[in-house]
XYZ file of C-alpha atoms in Angstrom:
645
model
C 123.387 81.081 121.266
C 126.349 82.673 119.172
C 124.222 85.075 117.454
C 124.208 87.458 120.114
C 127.957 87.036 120.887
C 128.658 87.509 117.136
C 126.345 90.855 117.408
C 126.789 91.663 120.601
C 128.913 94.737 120.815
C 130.737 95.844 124.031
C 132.296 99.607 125.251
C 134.370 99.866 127.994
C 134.261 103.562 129.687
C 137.869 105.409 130.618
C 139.166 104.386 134.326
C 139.647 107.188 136.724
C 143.681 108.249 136.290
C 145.452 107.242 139.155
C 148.484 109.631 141.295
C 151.649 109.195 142.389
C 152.499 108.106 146.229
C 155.095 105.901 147.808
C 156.561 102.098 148.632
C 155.238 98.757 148.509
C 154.216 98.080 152.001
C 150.922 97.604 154.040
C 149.198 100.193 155.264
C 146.151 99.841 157.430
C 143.833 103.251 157.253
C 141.318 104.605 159.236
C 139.283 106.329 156.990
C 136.426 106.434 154.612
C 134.260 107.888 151.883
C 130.644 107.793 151.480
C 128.487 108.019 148.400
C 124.358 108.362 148.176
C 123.236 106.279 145.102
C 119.971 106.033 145.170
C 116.260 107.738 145.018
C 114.964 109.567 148.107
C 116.461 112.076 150.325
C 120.410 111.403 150.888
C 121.840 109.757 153.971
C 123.725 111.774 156.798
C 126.569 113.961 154.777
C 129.618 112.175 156.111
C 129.453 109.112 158.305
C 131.978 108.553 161.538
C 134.158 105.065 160.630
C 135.961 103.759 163.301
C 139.204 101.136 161.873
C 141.653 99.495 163.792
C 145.082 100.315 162.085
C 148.313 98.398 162.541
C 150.997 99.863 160.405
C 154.335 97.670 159.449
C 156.272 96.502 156.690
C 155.450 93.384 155.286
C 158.606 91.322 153.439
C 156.167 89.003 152.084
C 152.634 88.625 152.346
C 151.332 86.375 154.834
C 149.093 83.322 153.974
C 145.867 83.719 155.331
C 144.279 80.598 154.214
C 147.030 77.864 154.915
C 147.946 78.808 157.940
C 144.727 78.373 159.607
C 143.407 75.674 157.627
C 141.921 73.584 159.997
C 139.167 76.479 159.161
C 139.261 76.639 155.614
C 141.099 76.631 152.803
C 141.000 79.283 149.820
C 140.832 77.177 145.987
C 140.752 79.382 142.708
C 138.826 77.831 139.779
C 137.484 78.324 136.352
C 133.506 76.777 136.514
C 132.390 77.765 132.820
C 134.513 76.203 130.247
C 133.456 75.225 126.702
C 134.923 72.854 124.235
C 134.631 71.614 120.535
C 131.624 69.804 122.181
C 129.648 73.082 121.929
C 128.220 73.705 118.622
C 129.070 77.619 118.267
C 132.605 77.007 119.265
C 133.225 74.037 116.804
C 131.449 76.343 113.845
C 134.398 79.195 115.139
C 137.241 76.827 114.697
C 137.716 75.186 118.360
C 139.331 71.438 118.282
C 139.758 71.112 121.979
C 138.081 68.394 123.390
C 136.876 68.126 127.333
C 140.285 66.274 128.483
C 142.638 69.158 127.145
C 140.583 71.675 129.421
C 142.003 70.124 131.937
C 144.837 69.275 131.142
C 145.058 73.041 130.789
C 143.331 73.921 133.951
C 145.976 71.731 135.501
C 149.280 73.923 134.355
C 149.862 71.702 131.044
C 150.071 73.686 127.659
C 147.657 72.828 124.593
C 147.180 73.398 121.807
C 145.394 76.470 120.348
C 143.032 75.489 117.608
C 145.210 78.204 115.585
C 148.287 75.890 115.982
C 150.011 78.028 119.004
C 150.600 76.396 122.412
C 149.285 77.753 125.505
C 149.069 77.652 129.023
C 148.247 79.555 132.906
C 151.375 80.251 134.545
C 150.180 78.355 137.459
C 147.810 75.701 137.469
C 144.033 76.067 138.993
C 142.455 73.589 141.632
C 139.120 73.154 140.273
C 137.259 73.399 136.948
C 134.287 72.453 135.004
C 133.588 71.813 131.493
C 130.301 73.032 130.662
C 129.556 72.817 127.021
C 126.162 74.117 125.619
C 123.384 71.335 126.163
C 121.686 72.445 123.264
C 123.080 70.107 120.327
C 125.690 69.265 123.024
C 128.217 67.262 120.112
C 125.905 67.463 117.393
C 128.615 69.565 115.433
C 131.568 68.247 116.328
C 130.951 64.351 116.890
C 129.303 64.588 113.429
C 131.661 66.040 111.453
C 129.385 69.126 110.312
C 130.022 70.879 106.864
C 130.478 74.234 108.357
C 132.781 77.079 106.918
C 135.587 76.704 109.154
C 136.479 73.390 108.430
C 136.050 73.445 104.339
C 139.601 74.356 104.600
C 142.551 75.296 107.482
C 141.464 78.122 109.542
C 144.689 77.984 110.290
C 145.820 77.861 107.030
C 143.799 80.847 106.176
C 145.126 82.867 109.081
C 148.787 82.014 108.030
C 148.524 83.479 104.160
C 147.839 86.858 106.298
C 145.902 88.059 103.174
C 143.285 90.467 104.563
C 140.540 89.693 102.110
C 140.281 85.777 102.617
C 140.672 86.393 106.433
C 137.741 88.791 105.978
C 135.954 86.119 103.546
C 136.638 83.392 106.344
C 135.430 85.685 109.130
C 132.212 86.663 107.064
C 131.379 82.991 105.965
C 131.590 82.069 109.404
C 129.829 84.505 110.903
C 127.161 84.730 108.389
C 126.728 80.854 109.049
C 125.786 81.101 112.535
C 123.403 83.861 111.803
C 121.561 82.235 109.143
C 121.091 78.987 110.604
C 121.183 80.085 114.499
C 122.465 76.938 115.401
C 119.630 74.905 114.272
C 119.643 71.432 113.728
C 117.049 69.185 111.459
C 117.818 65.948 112.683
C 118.460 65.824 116.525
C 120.521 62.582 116.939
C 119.732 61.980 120.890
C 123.012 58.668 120.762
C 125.130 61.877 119.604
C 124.150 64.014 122.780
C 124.235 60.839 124.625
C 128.175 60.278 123.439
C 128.986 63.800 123.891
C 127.875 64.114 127.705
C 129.319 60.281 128.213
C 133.093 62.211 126.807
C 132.110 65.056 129.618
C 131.682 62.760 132.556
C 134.576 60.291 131.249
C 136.787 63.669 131.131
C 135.720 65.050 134.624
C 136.078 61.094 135.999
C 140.106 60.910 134.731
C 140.929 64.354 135.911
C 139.192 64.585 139.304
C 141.882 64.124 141.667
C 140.765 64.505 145.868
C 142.869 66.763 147.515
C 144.701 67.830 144.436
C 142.686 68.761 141.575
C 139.179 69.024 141.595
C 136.648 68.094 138.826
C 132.934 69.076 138.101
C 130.626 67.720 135.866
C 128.384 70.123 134.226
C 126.740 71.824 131.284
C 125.141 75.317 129.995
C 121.569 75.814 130.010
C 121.664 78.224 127.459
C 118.176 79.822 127.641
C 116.760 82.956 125.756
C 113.711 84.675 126.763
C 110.687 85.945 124.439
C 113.759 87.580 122.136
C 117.435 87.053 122.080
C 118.238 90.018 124.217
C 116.544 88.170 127.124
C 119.708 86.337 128.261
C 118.681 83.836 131.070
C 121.777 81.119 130.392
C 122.947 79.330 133.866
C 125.662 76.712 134.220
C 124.584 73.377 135.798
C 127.080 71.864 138.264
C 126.609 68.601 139.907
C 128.087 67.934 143.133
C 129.547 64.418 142.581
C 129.474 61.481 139.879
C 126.265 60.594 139.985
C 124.378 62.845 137.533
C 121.497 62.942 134.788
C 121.604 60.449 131.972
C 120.924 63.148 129.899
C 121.582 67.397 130.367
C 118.464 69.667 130.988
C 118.428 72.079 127.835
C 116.606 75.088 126.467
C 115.000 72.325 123.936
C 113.777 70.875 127.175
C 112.783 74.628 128.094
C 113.871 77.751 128.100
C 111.768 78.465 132.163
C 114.204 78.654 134.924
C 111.492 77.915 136.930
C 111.774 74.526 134.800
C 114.902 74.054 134.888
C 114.694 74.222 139.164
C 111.856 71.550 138.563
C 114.399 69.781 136.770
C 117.300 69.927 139.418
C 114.160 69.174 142.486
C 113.297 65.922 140.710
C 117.418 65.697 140.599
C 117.753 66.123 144.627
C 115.013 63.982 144.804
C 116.669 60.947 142.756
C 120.386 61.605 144.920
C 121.913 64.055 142.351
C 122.793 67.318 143.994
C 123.109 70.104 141.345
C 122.720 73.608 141.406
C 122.524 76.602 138.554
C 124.802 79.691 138.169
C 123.542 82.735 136.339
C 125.910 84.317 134.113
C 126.174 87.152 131.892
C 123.243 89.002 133.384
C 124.871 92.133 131.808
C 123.401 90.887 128.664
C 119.982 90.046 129.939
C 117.971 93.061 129.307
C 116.578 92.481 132.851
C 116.170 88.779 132.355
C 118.350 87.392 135.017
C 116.978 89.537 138.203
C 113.381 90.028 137.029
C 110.425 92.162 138.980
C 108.163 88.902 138.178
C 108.757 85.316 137.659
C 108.270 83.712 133.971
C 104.727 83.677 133.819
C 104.375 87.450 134.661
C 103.099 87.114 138.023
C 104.406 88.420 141.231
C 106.667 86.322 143.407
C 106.080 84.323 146.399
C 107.830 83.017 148.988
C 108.399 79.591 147.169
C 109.939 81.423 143.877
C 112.163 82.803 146.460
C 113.052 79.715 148.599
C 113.044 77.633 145.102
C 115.640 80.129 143.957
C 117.599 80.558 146.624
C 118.084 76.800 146.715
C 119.272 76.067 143.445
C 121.077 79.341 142.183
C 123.239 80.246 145.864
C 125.760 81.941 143.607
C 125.947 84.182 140.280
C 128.585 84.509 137.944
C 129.476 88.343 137.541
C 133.195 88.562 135.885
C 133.868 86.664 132.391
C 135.140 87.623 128.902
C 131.525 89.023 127.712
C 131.811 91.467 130.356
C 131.027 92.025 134.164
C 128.004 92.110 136.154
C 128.316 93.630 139.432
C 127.227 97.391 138.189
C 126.700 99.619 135.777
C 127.404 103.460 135.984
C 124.022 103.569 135.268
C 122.667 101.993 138.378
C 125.775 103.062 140.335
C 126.217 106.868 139.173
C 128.954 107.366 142.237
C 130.647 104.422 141.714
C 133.702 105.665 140.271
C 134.822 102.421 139.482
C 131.183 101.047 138.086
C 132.843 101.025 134.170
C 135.216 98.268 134.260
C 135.124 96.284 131.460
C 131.402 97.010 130.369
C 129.510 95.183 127.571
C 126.701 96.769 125.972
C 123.655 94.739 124.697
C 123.533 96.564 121.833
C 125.362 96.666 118.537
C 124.783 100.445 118.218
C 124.637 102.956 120.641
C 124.306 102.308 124.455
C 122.428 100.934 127.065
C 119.615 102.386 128.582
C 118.476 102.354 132.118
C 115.948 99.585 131.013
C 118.482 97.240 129.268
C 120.666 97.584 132.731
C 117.965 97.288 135.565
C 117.399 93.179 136.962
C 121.005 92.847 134.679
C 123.488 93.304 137.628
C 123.975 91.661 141.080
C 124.710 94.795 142.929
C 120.606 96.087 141.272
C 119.466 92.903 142.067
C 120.801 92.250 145.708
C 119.379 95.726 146.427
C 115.669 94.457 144.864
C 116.328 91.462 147.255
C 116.379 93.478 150.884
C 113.683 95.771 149.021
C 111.612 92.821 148.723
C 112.580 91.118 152.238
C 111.373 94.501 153.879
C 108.132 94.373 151.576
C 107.080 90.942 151.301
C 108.969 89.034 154.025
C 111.547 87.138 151.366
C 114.234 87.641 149.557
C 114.745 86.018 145.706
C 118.216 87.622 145.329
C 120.292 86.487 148.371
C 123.013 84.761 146.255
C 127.032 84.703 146.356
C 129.302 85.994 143.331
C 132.229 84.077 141.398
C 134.154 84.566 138.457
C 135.194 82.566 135.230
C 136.153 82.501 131.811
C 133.269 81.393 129.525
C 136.231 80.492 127.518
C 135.151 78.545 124.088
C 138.774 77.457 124.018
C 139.235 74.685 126.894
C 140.983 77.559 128.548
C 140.988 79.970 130.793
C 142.508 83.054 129.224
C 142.270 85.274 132.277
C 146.336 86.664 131.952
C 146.154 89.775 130.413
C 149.986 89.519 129.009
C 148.819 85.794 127.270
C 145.690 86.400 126.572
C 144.728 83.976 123.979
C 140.551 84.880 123.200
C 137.506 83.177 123.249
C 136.706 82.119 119.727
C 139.601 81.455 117.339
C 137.421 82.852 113.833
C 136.572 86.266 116.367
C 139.539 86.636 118.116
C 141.762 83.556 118.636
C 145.089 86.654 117.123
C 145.961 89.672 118.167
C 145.246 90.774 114.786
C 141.682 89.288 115.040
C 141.281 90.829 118.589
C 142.699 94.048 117.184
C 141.075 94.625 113.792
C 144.240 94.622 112.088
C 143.899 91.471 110.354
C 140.386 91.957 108.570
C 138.302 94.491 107.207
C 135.410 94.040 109.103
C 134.451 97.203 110.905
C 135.042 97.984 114.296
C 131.355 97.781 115.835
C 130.970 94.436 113.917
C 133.958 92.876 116.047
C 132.944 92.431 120.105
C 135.843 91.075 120.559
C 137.713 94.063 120.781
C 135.708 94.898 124.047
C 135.407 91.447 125.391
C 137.608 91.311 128.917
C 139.649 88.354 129.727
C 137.113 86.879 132.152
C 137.541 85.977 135.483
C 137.937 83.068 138.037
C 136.007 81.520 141.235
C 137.860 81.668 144.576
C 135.852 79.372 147.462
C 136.835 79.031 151.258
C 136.301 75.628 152.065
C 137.279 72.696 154.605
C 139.320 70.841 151.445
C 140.227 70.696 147.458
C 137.310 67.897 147.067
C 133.898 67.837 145.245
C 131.347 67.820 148.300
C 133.521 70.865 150.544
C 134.174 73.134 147.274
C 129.974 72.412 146.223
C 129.104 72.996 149.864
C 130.940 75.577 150.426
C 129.416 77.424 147.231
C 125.957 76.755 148.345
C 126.575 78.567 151.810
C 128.199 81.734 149.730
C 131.689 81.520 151.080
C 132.874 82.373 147.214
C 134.256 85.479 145.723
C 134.610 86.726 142.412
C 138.235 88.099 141.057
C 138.799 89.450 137.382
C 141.537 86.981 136.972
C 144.382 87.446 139.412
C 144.683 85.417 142.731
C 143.898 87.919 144.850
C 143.387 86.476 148.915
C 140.345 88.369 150.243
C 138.577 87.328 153.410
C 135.282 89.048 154.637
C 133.771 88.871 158.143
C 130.989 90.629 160.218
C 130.311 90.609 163.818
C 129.250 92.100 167.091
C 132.183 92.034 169.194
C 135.179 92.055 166.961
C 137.954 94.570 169.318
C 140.827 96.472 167.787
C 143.179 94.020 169.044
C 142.362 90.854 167.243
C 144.411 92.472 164.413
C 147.338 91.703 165.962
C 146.441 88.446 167.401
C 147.882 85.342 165.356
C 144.866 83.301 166.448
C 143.082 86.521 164.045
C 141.022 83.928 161.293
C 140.048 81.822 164.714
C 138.613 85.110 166.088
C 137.040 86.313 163.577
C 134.778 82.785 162.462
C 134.351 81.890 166.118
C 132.424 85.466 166.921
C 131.415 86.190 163.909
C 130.195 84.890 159.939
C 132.140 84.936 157.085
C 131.227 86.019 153.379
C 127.680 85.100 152.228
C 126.308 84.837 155.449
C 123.278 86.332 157.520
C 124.316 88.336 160.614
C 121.767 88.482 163.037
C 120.917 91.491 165.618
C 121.969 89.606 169.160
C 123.614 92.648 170.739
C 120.951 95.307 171.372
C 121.151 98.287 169.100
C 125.306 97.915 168.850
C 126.543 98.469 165.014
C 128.063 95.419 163.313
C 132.059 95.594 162.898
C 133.717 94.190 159.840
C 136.813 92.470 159.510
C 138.747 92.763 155.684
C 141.957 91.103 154.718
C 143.384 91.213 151.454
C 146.667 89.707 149.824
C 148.073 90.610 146.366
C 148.577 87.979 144.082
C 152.209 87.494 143.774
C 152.393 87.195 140.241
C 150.137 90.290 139.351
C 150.231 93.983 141.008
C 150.127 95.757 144.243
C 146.718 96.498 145.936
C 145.168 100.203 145.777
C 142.498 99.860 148.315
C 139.738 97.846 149.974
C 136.153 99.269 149.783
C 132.834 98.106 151.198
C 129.526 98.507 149.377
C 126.732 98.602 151.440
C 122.764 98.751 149.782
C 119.969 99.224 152.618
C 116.300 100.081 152.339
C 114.101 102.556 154.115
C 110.629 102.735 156.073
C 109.270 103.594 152.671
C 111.142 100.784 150.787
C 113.491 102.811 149.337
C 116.569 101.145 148.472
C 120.375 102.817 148.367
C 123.867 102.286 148.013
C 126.730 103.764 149.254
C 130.674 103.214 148.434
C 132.865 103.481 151.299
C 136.648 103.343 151.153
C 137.991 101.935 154.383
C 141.728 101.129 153.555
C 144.363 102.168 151.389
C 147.692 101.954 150.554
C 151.212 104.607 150.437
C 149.818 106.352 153.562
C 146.607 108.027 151.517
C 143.852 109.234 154.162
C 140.691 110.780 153.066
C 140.100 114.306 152.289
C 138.586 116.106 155.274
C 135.937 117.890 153.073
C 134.842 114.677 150.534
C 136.163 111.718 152.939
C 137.253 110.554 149.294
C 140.589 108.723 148.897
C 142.877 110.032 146.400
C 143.881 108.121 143.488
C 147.216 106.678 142.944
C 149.370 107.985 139.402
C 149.558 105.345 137.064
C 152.726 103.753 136.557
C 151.405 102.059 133.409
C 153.273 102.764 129.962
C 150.506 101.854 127.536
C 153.399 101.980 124.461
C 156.036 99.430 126.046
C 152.889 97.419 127.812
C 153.897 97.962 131.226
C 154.072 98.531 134.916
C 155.903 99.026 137.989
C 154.859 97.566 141.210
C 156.172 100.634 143.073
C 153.318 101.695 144.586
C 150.032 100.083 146.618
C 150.458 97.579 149.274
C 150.825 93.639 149.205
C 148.502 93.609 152.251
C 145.707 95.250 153.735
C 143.610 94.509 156.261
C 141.133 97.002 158.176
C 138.490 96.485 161.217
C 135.863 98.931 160.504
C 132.424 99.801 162.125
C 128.880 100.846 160.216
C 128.600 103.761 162.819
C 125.002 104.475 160.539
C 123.618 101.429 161.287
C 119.979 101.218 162.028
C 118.334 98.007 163.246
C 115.263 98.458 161.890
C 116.570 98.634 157.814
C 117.793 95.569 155.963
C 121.166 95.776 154.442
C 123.948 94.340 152.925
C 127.546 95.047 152.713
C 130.581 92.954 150.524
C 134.099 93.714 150.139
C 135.682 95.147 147.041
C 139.814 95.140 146.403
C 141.477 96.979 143.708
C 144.379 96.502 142.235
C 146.955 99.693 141.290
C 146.082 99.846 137.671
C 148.120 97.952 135.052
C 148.437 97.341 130.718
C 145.036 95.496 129.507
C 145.323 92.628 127.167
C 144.372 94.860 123.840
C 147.870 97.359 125.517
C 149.646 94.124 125.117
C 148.346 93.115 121.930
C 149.167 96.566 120.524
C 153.018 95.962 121.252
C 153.164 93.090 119.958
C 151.603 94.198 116.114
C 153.332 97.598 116.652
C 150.436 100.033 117.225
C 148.954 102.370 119.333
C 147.233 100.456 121.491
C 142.848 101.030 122.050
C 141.148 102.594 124.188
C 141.040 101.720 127.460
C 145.130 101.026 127.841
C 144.974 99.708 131.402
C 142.705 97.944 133.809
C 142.224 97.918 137.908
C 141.806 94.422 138.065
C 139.865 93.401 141.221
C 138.210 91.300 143.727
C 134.648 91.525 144.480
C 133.262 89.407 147.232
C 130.043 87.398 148.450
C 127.664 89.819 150.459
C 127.285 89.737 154.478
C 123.303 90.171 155.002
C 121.773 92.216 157.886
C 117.610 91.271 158.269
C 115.620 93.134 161.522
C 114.032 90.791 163.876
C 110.729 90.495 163.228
């Protein structure tokens, strides 16, 4: 498990530089740009977009969720959240036990097992700790003789002596790697205890209507080596769960672990699994063939389908929505990357079946081949904290693991000697958090609501995104305040199928976002859209359909220009004086052919701002690492297009 985060070694690329433009205020844009991205000849040259604009100030930005919420309701959440209960985060120093993770997902501050206190500056409405099932409390519960606990870690940290740090950071390290987490004697009343403090935790905590609880656990699988990452998170949908957690002891097959979950349904205990860190799966997560090397079927697919609706594609180990790679015109395809390698990059093998946006495109490839889809699944974020946290605020950002990062000097470098490409966590990200649309704050609507897809993924700030497609959808529902009404009564939201009813009209799309009001103004809203060819060709194409500060496209590339950066990597900061607070587009797919099945999901970028390591760098006084700022972003849950047949 930890030996490939200890070795693991991550490289994020430079961000394109922003430029300079005016006020905070919406802007609504007709306008687009279109890039080919795949094999084959390229699609038409530039493609006519038709967008409904409504220009006008907006004092503050308008709640999209709460005022309609006899629809639904938007709830942000942290699903993959690890405690002292796992074995490789007790080994790094973590003390945190199941009941301060929420207490910190809540708004309360806890303690960091380095002694400091932290906490979110406002509190989440759902979360799950899901602790490794492998040796789940085997460490902790008994007391294990491991390096970080012969004497203070904190202690250690507080001498600021560079050489035991270093000696601490080594012993450590060198422990995990040597003994991979093995354990002779498998006490099963240990596990037993361990997932009894997991329920117990999520039982006290879970609050209907207020706070919502999970109870879960991390199948943390490996494939024939350890750069075949295949771990999911387990998440049941109400109290009554397993007696037991389905490990990678049990096996390390999803196909077994779906077995597992069917015999689950079958018994009354609704769970499902969500993939994570397929970055780091060398093509494990989204592969060509099932475990066994054979071809798929249409049960792999419906079997999948069923118990993995949603992936995981923002946390701290990097994301997984694309790679520059796979997504060559995808100027924004670099944020906070994580290579599987500890020197050197990845190749176009490590990154194929390792990213949603790949494996959503092998999906439709597959649905026009074969007549199914494997890969018709919804995104989230979350933290993959080791800390009962969720360290997703930049300015606070507190790390994963306190012996890897749990300082700024850690995080930095500057407190050991270890050398750079040794230390991940100076490219780790500060992970990411769910956002769900659903009826209520309560187990059953937030778990329903992520099996039908209605999820999005966001890099850590709250941003409000809503995502519908539809036939009819008229220029003047954008100034309607019955708008959310219109949109879900003739039309489907985010993670839905849209189905040809209207002849050979093109679907219409309807995009709102809203900035989060504690983190920066919004740069633009773009649309991805993957479709596949007569000959089973797939592509991709980025499309920028609304912007902020008045920016159209450029008549010759239909390319938005970027805003200047207002960031000041030396002082760690930002000014929210340019990009919008809202923006909100109706645009039509004027390429659209019935007869090739496609996808399309939203992505919103922020205006670009200081990332954590910029902070970290004022605070010990140097200059800060490369990259100094971020466009954090939203990405949401695909809208599906499949021909009659």
């Amino acid at each position: 498990m930890l030996l490939g985060i200890v070795l693991g070694c991550c490289a994020c690329s430079k961000l394109d530089d922003p430029t300079l433009s005016r006020g905070p205020y919406t802007d609504r844009l007709a306008g687009s740009h279109e890039n080919e991205l795949a094999s084959g000849p390229a699609p038409p040259a530039k493609t006519e977009v038709t967008a409904a604009l409504v220009s006008k100030p907006l004092v503050d930005p308008p709640d999209t969720g709460k005022a309609h919420a006899g629809i639904r309701e938007l709830f942000f959440g942290d699903l993959h959240v690890h405690t002292s209960l796992s074995a490789d985060a007790y080994i790094m120093g973590v003390r945190s036990t199941p009941n301060d993770a929420y207490v910190f997902a809540k708004g309360g501050a806890i303690q960091h097992s380095l002694g400091y206190p932290i906490r979110l500056r406002q509190g989440l409405d759902f979360a799950a700790v899901t602790d490794h099932a492998e040796y789940l409390g085997q460490a902790a519960l008994a007391d294990m003789p491991v390096p970080s606990v012969e004497r203070s870690l904190r202690a250690i940290l507080q001498e600021g002596s560079r050489v035991s740090i270093t000696r601490a950071w080594l012993r450590t390290t060198l422990f995990v790697n040597n003994n991979r987490l093995q354990f002779d004697d498998l006490d099963s009343r240990i596990n037993r205890s361990a997932w009894q403090q997991v329920i117990d935790a999520a039982e006290r905590h879970n609050e209907p209507g207020v706070f919502t609880t999970f109870i879960g656990y991390e199948w943390s699988a490996w494939g024939d080596s350890l750069r075949i990452h295949r771990h999911r998170n387990v998440i049941y949908r109400g109290s009554n769960v397993a007696e037991a957690p389905f490990s990678a002891l049990d096996s390390s097959r999803p196909e077994d672990l779906w077995a597992f979950l069917d015999r689950e349904r079958q018994s009354g205990r609704l769970a499902m699994a969500i993939p994570h860190n397929s970055n780091l799966s060398a093509g494990g997560m989204y592969p060509s063939r099932d475990s066994d090397g054979q071809d798929f079927d249409s049960k792999y697919a419906e079997r999948r389908n069923r118990y993995e609706p949603i992936s995981e594609i923002f946390q701290i180990k990097g994301q997984s929505e694309t790679h520059p790679l796979l997504s060559s015109d995808d100027d924004f395809a670099s944020f906070e990357l994580a290579s599987m390698k500890l020197f050197g990059r990845d190749t176009l093998q490590d990154v194929r079946g390792s990213y949603a946006r790949d494996a959503l495109r092998s999906g439709i490839a597959l649905a026009q081949a074969q007549g199914f889809n494997p890969f018709q699944f919804g995104v989230i974020g979350s933290s993959d904290s080791h800390n009962s946290s969720s360290p997703v605020e930049e300015d606070t950002y507190h790390g994963k693991l306190p012996m890897l990062d749990g300082t700024a000097a850690l995080r930095t470098n500057a407190a050991t000697y270890v050398p750079n490409r040794f230390t991940p966590a100076r490219r780790w990200g500060s992970g990411g958090l769910a956002a769900i649309w659903a009826e209520e704050n309560t187990r059953a609507a937030l778990f329903d609501a992520l099996q039908r897809r209605e999820t999005y993924a966001t890099s850590g700030p709250r941003i409000r995104l809503r995502f519908f497609a539809g036939w009819d959808y008229e220029p003047t529902m954008l100034t309607s305040p019955d708008l959310i009404e219109m949109a879900d009564r003739g039309g489907v939201p985010m993670g839905s199928t849209l189905h040809h009813l209207r002849g050979s009209a093109s679907p219409k799309f309807l995009v709102m976002a809203t900035k989060d009001p504690n983190s920066a103004n919004l740069d633009r809203i773009q649309i991805i859209k993957g479709w596949v060819d007569a000959q089973g060709r797939s592509f991709e194409r980025i499309i920028d359909i609304a912007a902020s500060d008045d920016r159209l496209p450029d008549p010759d590339t239909l390319r938005v220009a970027p805003l200047t950066s207002t960031v000041n990597a030396t002082e760690a900061s930002y000014q929210n004086t340019i990009g919008a607070k809202h923006l909100e587009v109706l645009w039509e797919d004027k390429n659209f052919d019935p007869d090739q099945p496609c996808f399309y999901y939203a992505r919103v970028l922020e205006i670009p701002t200081p990332r954590w390591s910029t902070y970290d760098a004022k605070r010990l006084g140097q200059k800060p690492m490369h990259p100094t700022e971020i466009q954090e972003r939203a990405v949401g849950s695909a809208i599906w297009f499949s021909p009659d047949r």
